[in-house]
């Protein structure tokens, strides 16, 4: 699935949004091993980088809160355990950046 979203194909992103991939990725991000967490976070990042994907994640407070809560707990875990996982940290920051872009867009309205 990570390879499927790597090219940022809007059709692939649209297909994944019609599945239960977001909740599955969030579970993996919370409970998975390091590599699985990185891939799941990458998938969420790619969904967020697509405009329809960003709208999908931010469409409901519950979905937005679920994603931001998991990202927060992952970042806290990295800090608390003094882990230096640059790839995972980069994906987390890119997710936060896209979420903040949506929040800024809503502030302009």
PDB file of C-alpha atoms in Angstrom:
ATOM      1  CA  UNK A   1       0.000   0.000   0.000  1.00  0.00           C
ATOM      2  CA  UNK A   2       2.930   2.295   0.724  1.00  0.00           C
ATOM      3  CA  UNK A   3       4.184   1.726  -2.824  1.00  0.00           C
ATOM      4  CA  UNK A   4       0.691   2.417  -4.180  1.00  0.00           C
ATOM      5  CA  UNK A   5       0.614   5.914  -2.664  1.00  0.00           C
ATOM      6  CA  UNK A   6       4.277   6.691  -3.342  1.00  0.00           C
ATOM      7  CA  UNK A   7       3.513   8.253  -6.729  1.00  0.00           C
ATOM      8  CA  UNK A   8       0.712  10.404  -5.240  1.00  0.00           C
ATOM      9  CA  UNK A   9      -1.798   9.056  -7.762  1.00  0.00           C
ATOM     10  CA  UNK A  10      -5.139  10.765  -7.007  1.00  0.00           C
ATOM     11  CA  UNK A  11      -7.028   7.647  -8.087  1.00  0.00           C
ATOM     12  CA  UNK A  12      -5.089   5.499  -5.627  1.00  0.00           C
ATOM     13  CA  UNK A  13      -5.702   8.032  -2.845  1.00  0.00           C
ATOM     14  CA  UNK A  14      -9.418   8.154  -3.720  1.00  0.00           C
ATOM     15  CA  UNK A  15      -9.596   4.354  -3.661  1.00  0.00           C
ATOM     16  CA  UNK A  16      -7.890   4.167  -0.266  1.00  0.00           C
ATOM     17  CA  UNK A  17     -10.253   6.745   1.224  1.00  0.00           C
ATOM     18  CA  UNK A  18     -13.150   4.464   0.263  1.00  0.00           C
ATOM     19  CA  UNK A  19     -11.594   1.656   2.302  1.00  0.00           C
ATOM     20  CA  UNK A  20     -10.865   1.498   6.019  1.00  0.00           C
ATOM     21  CA  UNK A  21      -7.198   2.356   5.466  1.00  0.00           C
ATOM     22  CA  UNK A  22      -7.173   5.466   7.687  1.00  0.00           C
ATOM     23  CA  UNK A  23      -8.351   3.709  10.882  1.00  0.00           C
ATOM     24  CA  UNK A  24      -6.076   0.763  10.083  1.00  0.00           C
ATOM     25  CA  UNK A  25      -3.061   3.051   9.634  1.00  0.00           C
ATOM     26  CA  UNK A  26      -3.896   4.859  12.870  1.00  0.00           C
ATOM     27  CA  UNK A  27      -3.959   1.537  14.762  1.00  0.00           C
ATOM     28  CA  UNK A  28      -0.611   0.564  13.267  1.00  0.00           C
ATOM     29  CA  UNK A  29       0.819   3.992  14.094  1.00  0.00           C
ATOM     30  CA  UNK A  30      -0.229   3.493  17.738  1.00  0.00           C
ATOM     31  CA  UNK A  31       0.706  -0.152  18.216  1.00  0.00           C
ATOM     32  CA  UNK A  32       2.997  -1.288  15.399  1.00  0.00           C
ATOM     33  CA  UNK A  33       6.705  -1.931  15.164  1.00  0.00           C
ATOM     34  CA  UNK A  34       9.034   0.855  13.998  1.00  0.00           C
ATOM     35  CA  UNK A  35       8.974   0.056  10.270  1.00  0.00           C
ATOM     36  CA  UNK A  36       5.211  -0.522  10.255  1.00  0.00           C
ATOM     37  CA  UNK A  37       4.676   2.807  12.035  1.00  0.00           C
ATOM     38  CA  UNK A  38       6.821   4.582   9.466  1.00  0.00           C
ATOM     39  CA  UNK A  39       4.955   3.062   6.510  1.00  0.00           C
ATOM     40  CA  UNK A  40       1.535   3.744   8.052  1.00  0.00           C
ATOM     41  CA  UNK A  41       2.516   7.349   8.790  1.00  0.00           C
ATOM     42  CA  UNK A  42       3.791   7.690   5.217  1.00  0.00           C
ATOM     43  CA  UNK A  43       0.410   6.492   3.899  1.00  0.00           C
ATOM     44  CA  UNK A  44      -1.438   9.033   6.072  1.00  0.00           C
ATOM     45  CA  UNK A  45       1.007  11.725   4.914  1.00  0.00           C
ATOM     46  CA  UNK A  46       0.324  10.921   1.252  1.00  0.00           C
ATOM     47  CA  UNK A  47      -3.428  10.997   1.861  1.00  0.00           C
ATOM     48  CA  UNK A  48      -3.048  14.382   3.542  1.00  0.00           C
ATOM     49  CA  UNK A  49      -0.915  15.710   0.659  1.00  0.00           C
ATOM     50  CA  UNK A  50      -3.838  15.143  -1.706  1.00  0.00           C
ATOM     51  CA  UNK A  51      -6.431  17.948  -1.501  1.00  0.00           C
ATOM     52  CA  UNK A  52      -9.344  15.476  -1.410  1.00  0.00           C
ATOM     53  CA  UNK A  53      -7.476  13.426   1.180  1.00  0.00           C
ATOM     54  CA  UNK A  54      -6.917  16.480   3.353  1.00  0.00           C
ATOM     55  CA  UNK A  55     -10.600  17.373   3.042  1.00  0.00           C
ATOM     56  CA  UNK A  56     -11.519  13.791   3.923  1.00  0.00           C
ATOM     57  CA  UNK A  57      -9.381  13.763   7.084  1.00  0.00           C
ATOM     58  CA  UNK A  58     -10.645  17.199   8.125  1.00  0.00           C
ATOM     59  CA  UNK A  59     -14.296  16.566   7.172  1.00  0.00           C
ATOM     60  CA  UNK A  60     -15.255  15.527  10.690  1.00  0.00           C
ATOM     61  CA  UNK A  61     -13.924  16.596  14.052  1.00  0.00           C
ATOM     62  CA  UNK A  62     -13.643  12.955  15.076  1.00  0.00           C
ATOM     63  CA  UNK A  63     -11.434  12.023  12.116  1.00  0.00           C
ATOM     64  CA  UNK A  64      -9.229  15.103  12.528  1.00  0.00           C
ATOM     65  CA  UNK A  65      -8.947  14.487  16.272  1.00  0.00           C
ATOM     66  CA  UNK A  66      -8.089  10.804  15.765  1.00  0.00           C
ATOM     67  CA  UNK A  67      -5.246  11.640  13.365  1.00  0.00           C
ATOM     68  CA  UNK A  68      -3.863  14.512  15.446  1.00  0.00           C
ATOM     69  CA  UNK A  69      -4.064  12.479  18.671  1.00  0.00           C
ATOM     70  CA  UNK A  70      -2.109   9.577  17.182  1.00  0.00           C
ATOM     71  CA  UNK A  71       0.509  11.930  15.710  1.00  0.00           C
ATOM     72  CA  UNK A  72       0.844  13.623  19.093  1.00  0.00           C
ATOM     73  CA  UNK A  73       1.277  10.331  20.946  1.00  0.00           C
ATOM     74  CA  UNK A  74       3.878   9.149  18.417  1.00  0.00           C
ATOM     75  CA  UNK A  75       5.869  12.358  18.785  1.00  0.00           C
ATOM     76  CA  UNK A  76       5.621  12.163  22.574  1.00  0.00           C
ATOM     77  CA  UNK A  77       6.816   8.549  22.474  1.00  0.00           C
ATOM     78  CA  UNK A  78       9.836   9.505  20.357  1.00  0.00           C
ATOM     79  CA  UNK A  79      10.713  12.317  22.770  1.00  0.00           C
ATOM     80  CA  UNK A  80      10.070  10.328  25.968  1.00  0.00           C
ATOM     81  CA  UNK A  81      12.117   7.353  24.776  1.00  0.00           C
ATOM     82  CA  UNK A  82      14.835   9.622  23.396  1.00  0.00           C
ATOM     83  CA  UNK A  83      14.592   7.875  20.015  1.00  0.00           C
ATOM     84  CA  UNK A  84      16.158   9.375  16.934  1.00  0.00           C
ATOM     85  CA  UNK A  85      13.986   8.098  14.097  1.00  0.00           C
ATOM     86  CA  UNK A  86      14.508  10.823  11.519  1.00  0.00           C
ATOM     87  CA  UNK A  87      12.359   9.214   8.828  1.00  0.00           C
ATOM     88  CA  UNK A  88       9.373   8.747  11.136  1.00  0.00           C
ATOM     89  CA  UNK A  89       9.806  12.240  12.583  1.00  0.00           C
ATOM     90  CA  UNK A  90       9.883  13.707   9.073  1.00  0.00           C
ATOM     91  CA  UNK A  91       6.606  11.988   8.133  1.00  0.00           C
ATOM     92  CA  UNK A  92       4.955  13.116  11.383  1.00  0.00           C
ATOM     93  CA  UNK A  93       6.006  16.729  10.762  1.00  0.00           C
ATOM     94  CA  UNK A  94       4.741  16.642   7.181  1.00  0.00           C
ATOM     95  CA  UNK A  95       1.375  15.382   8.445  1.00  0.00           C
ATOM     96  CA  UNK A  96       1.220  18.200  11.000  1.00  0.00           C
ATOM     97  CA  UNK A  97       2.152  20.694   8.296  1.00  0.00           C
ATOM     98  CA  UNK A  98      -0.703  19.589   6.028  1.00  0.00           C
ATOM     99  CA  UNK A  99      -3.194  19.609   8.893  1.00  0.00           C
ATOM    100  CA  UNK A 100      -2.097  23.144   9.785  1.00  0.00           C
ATOM    101  CA  UNK A 101      -2.515  24.237   6.151  1.00  0.00           C
ATOM    102  CA  UNK A 102      -6.140  23.162   6.313  1.00  0.00           C
ATOM    103  CA  UNK A 103      -6.602  25.032   9.604  1.00  0.00           C
ATOM    104  CA  UNK A 104      -5.079  28.208   8.089  1.00  0.00           C
ATOM    105  CA  UNK A 105      -7.326  27.864   5.052  1.00  0.00           C
ATOM    106  CA  UNK A 106     -10.363  27.707   7.332  1.00  0.00           C
ATOM    107  CA  UNK A 107      -9.141  30.784   9.262  1.00  0.00           C
ATOM    108  CA  UNK A 108      -9.058  32.781   6.011  1.00  0.00           C
ATOM    109  CA  UNK A 109     -12.719  32.145   5.359  1.00  0.00           C
TER     110      UNK A 109
END
